[in-house]
């Protein structure tokens, strides 16, 4: 028998979540964001599973784009950080990958490239995220330069939200206004909505939406959980009990010895830990499911094990199933307990954890 830690991947949930995107943004096309290895789910698997039901895919690099092509993905693929060196341009053209252009160096490189390349590009506009993109004041000039360049086979505009997860937020409203006003009269397709935009800001849907976290079944919104939003978790991270001990009142559990049993109690050990991607900072009390029912963790998270308070399940035994997050236990809840985000938890699940499609 092999180590029981594994990540179950629910293809039906992934497809369902894409349908939810389409229900919210009926007229927009959908660029499914599969960077960071498909938020830890395996980007080729995500892209193959969604297939033609997504209109495009978003990745971080040429290498990822080429791997999608090798995996048989035929839809347009956008490189969200663009290209990093001029030497990438012929490969972008060969594999029909669409770079984001977000600074002058990239613009110059495109303008000097061979007209044979025929690249479709996305121009990134910085409307308030202040990470990547051209200032709105230069956008029409950038568009004009690219329009008159025969290397360029198509132009679209993209921007990105800084805080759309907060309802009725002034910054988000101003980002939408800035983006729509800068693009007025340019007659280009537009995209600004991430998952939070799709769910909470209908006026941001425009021509293309770019869902990431909601495809994977987690809520991006501060005030609504995934279930309420009709989303289903794609990944269920699971393991099993590999030891159960009757401990005495006062026994110190695990590294540092700083968690003590408040009474005689059963303590379970499950085979998963921070070396697998479970957050080391998850404090005692973080929920897990044993036999489908919640129990709290105790002590510190080890590299490959976690200790569990089994007082509510004195009958639990070696081999019983443990769920760390996913079906029955939202990843957002674990993330909140560990002081992080569902995004980070999902994409930190290591390659050591077998992905099993269900
Ligand atoms: C440019 C861009 N678009 C879309 C997304 C998807 O965001 P989310 O996962 O919040 O839907 C991301 C992810 O960070 C991104 O960087």
mmCIF file of N, CA and C in Angstrom, residues 170-236:
data_model
loop_
_atom_site.group_PDB
_atom_site.id
_atom_site.type_symbol
_atom_site.label_atom_id
_atom_site.label_comp_id
_atom_site.label_asym_id
_atom_site.label_seq_id
_atom_site.Cartn_x
_atom_site.Cartn_y
_atom_site.Cartn_z
ATOM 1 N N UNK A 170 -14.971 51.883 -4.325
ATOM 2 C CA UNK A 170 -14.661 53.064 -5.144
ATOM 3 C C UNK A 170 -13.512 52.811 -6.127
ATOM 4 N N UNK A 171 -12.486 52.095 -5.668
ATOM 5 C CA UNK A 171 -11.315 51.842 -6.524
ATOM 6 C C UNK A 171 -11.720 51.011 -7.745
ATOM 7 N N UNK A 172 -12.532 49.982 -7.512
ATOM 8 C CA UNK A 172 -12.960 49.120 -8.613
ATOM 9 C C UNK A 172 -13.829 49.905 -9.592
ATOM 10 N N UNK A 173 -14.745 50.720 -9.026
ATOM 11 C CA UNK A 173 -15.597 51.539 -9.903
ATOM 12 C C UNK A 173 -14.729 52.445 -10.786
ATOM 13 N N UNK A 174 -13.703 53.028 -10.162
ATOM 14 C CA UNK A 174 -12.886 53.944 -10.952
ATOM 15 C C UNK A 174 -12.036 53.186 -11.979
ATOM 16 N N UNK A 175 -11.614 51.950 -11.652
ATOM 17 C CA UNK A 175 -10.871 51.157 -12.645
ATOM 18 C C UNK A 175 -11.744 50.864 -13.873
ATOM 19 N N UNK A 176 -13.018 50.502 -13.614
ATOM 20 C CA UNK A 176 -13.919 50.203 -14.739
ATOM 21 C C UNK A 176 -14.119 51.460 -15.599
ATOM 22 N N UNK A 177 -14.349 52.599 -14.909
ATOM 23 C CA UNK A 177 -14.576 53.851 -15.655
ATOM 24 C C UNK A 177 -13.357 54.243 -16.475
ATOM 25 N N UNK A 178 -12.197 54.119 -15.843
ATOM 26 C CA UNK A 178 -10.949 54.482 -16.526
ATOM 27 C C UNK A 178 -10.756 53.605 -17.771
ATOM 28 N N UNK A 179 -11.002 52.304 -17.596
ATOM 29 C CA UNK A 179 -10.771 51.355 -18.701
ATOM 30 C C UNK A 179 -11.736 51.608 -19.855
ATOM 31 N N UNK A 180 -13.011 51.833 -19.510
ATOM 32 C CA UNK A 180 -13.975 52.024 -20.607
ATOM 33 C C UNK A 180 -13.758 53.396 -21.263
ATOM 34 N N UNK A 181 -13.311 54.387 -20.475
ATOM 35 C CA UNK A 181 -13.131 55.686 -21.131
ATOM 36 C C UNK A 181 -11.865 55.706 -21.990
ATOM 37 N N UNK A 182 -10.808 55.023 -21.561
ATOM 38 C CA UNK A 182 -9.587 55.022 -22.367
ATOM 39 C C UNK A 182 -9.793 54.266 -23.687
ATOM 40 N N UNK A 183 -10.718 53.310 -23.659
ATOM 41 C CA UNK A 183 -10.898 52.478 -24.852
ATOM 42 C C UNK A 183 -11.964 53.046 -25.808
ATOM 43 N N UNK A 184 -12.651 54.107 -25.339
ATOM 44 C CA UNK A 184 -13.705 54.695 -26.175
ATOM 45 C C UNK A 184 -13.116 55.120 -27.530
ATOM 46 N N UNK A 185 -13.820 54.862 -28.579
ATOM 47 C CA UNK A 185 -13.393 55.218 -29.954
ATOM 48 C C UNK A 185 -12.271 54.348 -30.511
ATOM 49 N N UNK A 186 -11.718 53.432 -29.696
ATOM 50 C CA UNK A 186 -10.632 52.600 -30.236
ATOM 51 C C UNK A 186 -11.166 51.368 -30.968
ATOM 52 N N UNK A 187 -12.414 51.011 -30.652
ATOM 53 C CA UNK A 187 -13.062 49.852 -31.282
ATOM 54 C C UNK A 187 -12.233 48.581 -31.188
ATOM 55 N N UNK A 188 -11.852 48.278 -29.968
ATOM 56 C CA UNK A 188 -11.097 47.054 -29.701
ATOM 57 C C UNK A 188 -11.852 46.214 -28.694
ATOM 58 N N UNK A 189 -11.613 44.901 -28.708
ATOM 59 C CA UNK A 189 -12.196 44.040 -27.681
ATOM 60 C C UNK A 189 -11.494 44.307 -26.358
ATOM 61 N N UNK A 190 -12.296 44.228 -25.260
ATOM 62 C CA UNK A 190 -11.803 44.639 -23.949
ATOM 63 C C UNK A 190 -11.957 43.526 -22.921
ATOM 64 N N UNK A 191 -11.030 43.504 -21.952
ATOM 65 C CA UNK A 191 -11.109 42.515 -20.874
ATOM 66 C C UNK A 191 -10.522 43.079 -19.589
ATOM 67 N N UNK A 192 -11.332 43.045 -18.521
ATOM 68 C CA UNK A 192 -10.801 43.443 -17.206
ATOM 69 C C UNK A 192 -11.244 42.486 -16.095
ATOM 70 N N UNK A 193 -12.333 41.731 -16.283
ATOM 71 C CA UNK A 193 -12.924 41.000 -15.148
ATOM 72 C C UNK A 193 -12.186 39.709 -14.817
ATOM 73 N N UNK A 194 -11.715 39.596 -13.584
ATOM 74 C CA UNK A 194 -11.266 38.320 -13.001
ATOM 75 C C UNK A 194 -12.495 37.672 -12.348
ATOM 76 N N UNK A 195 -12.298 36.670 -11.525
ATOM 77 C CA UNK A 195 -13.465 35.981 -10.927
ATOM 78 C C UNK A 195 -14.337 36.944 -10.130
ATOM 79 N N UNK A 196 -13.701 37.798 -9.329
ATOM 80 C CA UNK A 196 -14.483 38.726 -8.506
ATOM 81 C C UNK A 196 -15.282 39.674 -9.393
ATOM 82 N N UNK A 197 -14.686 40.116 -10.480
ATOM 83 C CA UNK A 197 -15.391 40.985 -11.423
ATOM 84 C C UNK A 197 -16.589 40.267 -12.034
ATOM 85 N N UNK A 198 -16.386 39.005 -12.401
ATOM 86 C CA UNK A 198 -17.462 38.217 -13.020
ATOM 87 C C UNK A 198 -18.649 38.100 -12.049
ATOM 88 N N UNK A 199 -18.332 37.843 -10.777
ATOM 89 C CA UNK A 199 -19.379 37.546 -9.795
ATOM 90 C C UNK A 199 -20.034 38.802 -9.222
ATOM 91 N N UNK A 200 -19.267 39.891 -9.102
ATOM 92 C CA UNK A 200 -19.784 41.028 -8.335
ATOM 93 C C UNK A 200 -19.859 42.333 -9.117
ATOM 94 N N UNK A 201 -19.282 42.373 -10.316
ATOM 95 C CA UNK A 201 -19.242 43.639 -11.055
ATOM 96 C C UNK A 201 -19.684 43.413 -12.505
ATOM 97 N N UNK A 202 -21.016 43.293 -12.739
ATOM 98 C CA UNK A 202 -21.501 43.001 -14.098
ATOM 99 C C UNK A 202 -21.015 44.016 -15.136
ATOM 100 N N UNK A 203 -20.854 45.267 -14.726
ATOM 101 C CA UNK A 203 -20.435 46.273 -15.725
ATOM 102 C C UNK A 203 -18.998 46.064 -16.180
ATOM 103 N N UNK A 204 -18.285 45.121 -15.541
ATOM 104 C CA UNK A 204 -16.891 44.877 -15.941
ATOM 105 C C UNK A 204 -16.775 43.728 -16.950
ATOM 106 N N UNK A 205 -17.894 43.102 -17.309
ATOM 107 C CA UNK A 205 -17.774 41.878 -18.126
ATOM 108 C C UNK A 205 -17.230 42.146 -19.533
ATOM 109 N N UNK A 206 -17.720 43.193 -20.174
ATOM 110 C CA UNK A 206 -17.194 43.642 -21.475
ATOM 111 C C UNK A 206 -17.107 42.483 -22.480
ATOM 112 N N UNK A 207 -16.001 42.375 -23.242
ATOM 113 C CA UNK A 207 -15.940 41.369 -24.319
ATOM 114 C C UNK A 207 -15.360 40.032 -23.883
ATOM 115 N N UNK A 208 -14.392 40.090 -22.959
ATOM 116 C CA UNK A 208 -13.741 38.860 -22.485
ATOM 117 C C UNK A 208 -13.679 38.892 -20.960
ATOM 118 N N UNK A 209 -13.988 37.759 -20.311
ATOM 119 C CA UNK A 209 -13.746 37.649 -18.867
ATOM 120 C C UNK A 209 -12.613 36.646 -18.649
ATOM 121 N N UNK A 210 -11.925 36.776 -17.490
ATOM 122 C CA UNK A 210 -10.741 35.943 -17.250
ATOM 123 C C UNK A 210 -10.834 35.265 -15.876
ATOM 124 N N UNK A 211 -11.662 34.233 -15.757
ATOM 125 C CA UNK A 211 -11.803 33.577 -14.458
ATOM 126 C C UNK A 211 -10.608 32.693 -14.123
ATOM 127 N N UNK A 212 -10.178 32.762 -12.875
ATOM 128 C CA UNK A 212 -9.184 31.834 -12.351
ATOM 129 C C UNK A 212 -9.808 31.073 -11.201
ATOM 130 N N UNK A 213 -9.765 31.673 -10.006
ATOM 131 C CA UNK A 213 -10.108 30.934 -8.785
ATOM 132 C C UNK A 213 -11.524 30.352 -8.824
ATOM 133 N N UNK A 214 -12.478 31.030 -9.459
ATOM 134 C CA UNK A 214 -13.848 30.484 -9.426
ATOM 135 C C UNK A 214 -13.967 29.215 -10.270
ATOM 136 N N UNK A 215 -13.108 29.075 -11.276
ATOM 137 C CA UNK A 215 -13.117 27.825 -12.057
ATOM 138 C C UNK A 215 -12.753 26.641 -11.171
ATOM 139 N N UNK A 216 -11.906 26.928 -10.185
ATOM 140 C CA UNK A 216 -11.418 25.846 -9.323
ATOM 141 C C UNK A 216 -12.347 25.631 -8.120
ATOM 142 N N UNK A 217 -13.412 26.445 -8.062
ATOM 143 C CA UNK A 217 -14.470 26.198 -7.089
ATOM 144 C C UNK A 217 -14.296 26.898 -5.765
ATOM 145 N N UNK A 218 -13.462 27.953 -5.731
ATOM 146 C CA UNK A 218 -13.311 28.716 -4.489
ATOM 147 C C UNK A 218 -13.847 30.128 -4.709
ATOM 148 N N UNK A 219 -14.316 30.736 -3.637
ATOM 149 C CA UNK A 219 -14.890 32.074 -3.746
ATOM 150 C C UNK A 219 -13.803 33.132 -3.683
ATOM 151 N N UNK A 220 -13.856 34.120 -4.591
ATOM 152 C CA UNK A 220 -12.924 35.244 -4.484
ATOM 153 C C UNK A 220 -13.495 36.367 -3.623
ATOM 154 N N UNK A 221 -14.773 36.284 -3.255
ATOM 155 C CA UNK A 221 -15.432 37.418 -2.606
ATOM 156 C C UNK A 221 -15.302 37.349 -1.095
ATOM 157 N N UNK A 222 -15.157 38.515 -0.474
ATOM 158 C CA UNK A 222 -14.991 38.517 0.982
ATOM 159 C C UNK A 222 -16.299 38.197 1.697
ATOM 160 N N UNK A 223 -17.437 38.440 1.037
ATOM 161 C CA UNK A 223 -18.704 38.313 1.749
ATOM 162 C C UNK A 223 -19.574 37.140 1.300
ATOM 163 N N UNK A 224 -19.083 36.272 0.409
ATOM 164 C CA UNK A 224 -19.905 35.133 -0.039
ATOM 165 C C UNK A 224 -19.036 33.903 -0.202
ATOM 166 N N UNK A 225 -19.514 32.763 0.326
ATOM 167 C CA UNK A 225 -18.708 31.556 0.160
ATOM 168 C C UNK A 225 -19.035 30.854 -1.162
ATOM 169 N N UNK A 226 -18.212 29.875 -1.487
ATOM 170 C CA UNK A 226 -18.298 29.237 -2.800
ATOM 171 C C UNK A 226 -19.647 28.546 -2.998
ATOM 172 N N UNK A 227 -20.133 27.901 -1.942
ATOM 173 C CA UNK A 227 -21.393 27.164 -2.066
ATOM 174 C C UNK A 227 -22.520 28.125 -2.414
ATOM 175 N N UNK A 228 -22.541 29.272 -1.711
ATOM 176 C CA UNK A 228 -23.578 30.271 -1.966
ATOM 177 C C UNK A 228 -23.490 30.801 -3.395
ATOM 178 N N UNK A 229 -22.288 30.796 -3.944
ATOM 179 C CA UNK A 229 -22.095 31.271 -5.320
ATOM 180 C C UNK A 229 -22.351 30.166 -6.347
ATOM 181 N N UNK A 230 -22.696 28.970 -5.870
ATOM 182 C CA UNK A 230 -22.974 27.864 -6.797
ATOM 183 C C UNK A 230 -21.730 27.232 -7.378
ATOM 184 N N UNK A 231 -20.593 27.383 -6.693
ATOM 185 C CA UNK A 231 -19.340 26.803 -7.199
ATOM 186 C C UNK A 231 -19.043 25.492 -6.472
ATOM 187 N N UNK A 232 -18.384 24.579 -7.199
ATOM 188 C CA UNK A 232 -18.049 23.275 -6.606
ATOM 189 C C UNK A 232 -16.534 23.107 -6.558
ATOM 190 N N UNK A 233 -15.992 22.623 -5.435
ATOM 191 C CA UNK A 233 -14.528 22.461 -5.371
ATOM 192 C C UNK A 233 -14.043 21.420 -6.374
ATOM 193 N N UNK A 234 -12.989 21.768 -7.099
ATOM 194 C CA UNK A 234 -12.434 20.818 -8.066
ATOM 195 C C UNK A 234 -11.448 19.885 -7.370
ATOM 196 N N UNK A 235 -10.627 20.442 -6.478
ATOM 197 C CA UNK A 235 -9.631 19.609 -5.796
ATOM 198 C C UNK A 235 -10.093 19.224 -4.386
ATOM 199 N N UNK A 236 -10.029 17.936 -4.090
ATOM 200 C CA UNK A 236 -10.178 17.497 -2.704
ATOM 201 C C UNK A 236 -8.854 16.876 -2.286
#
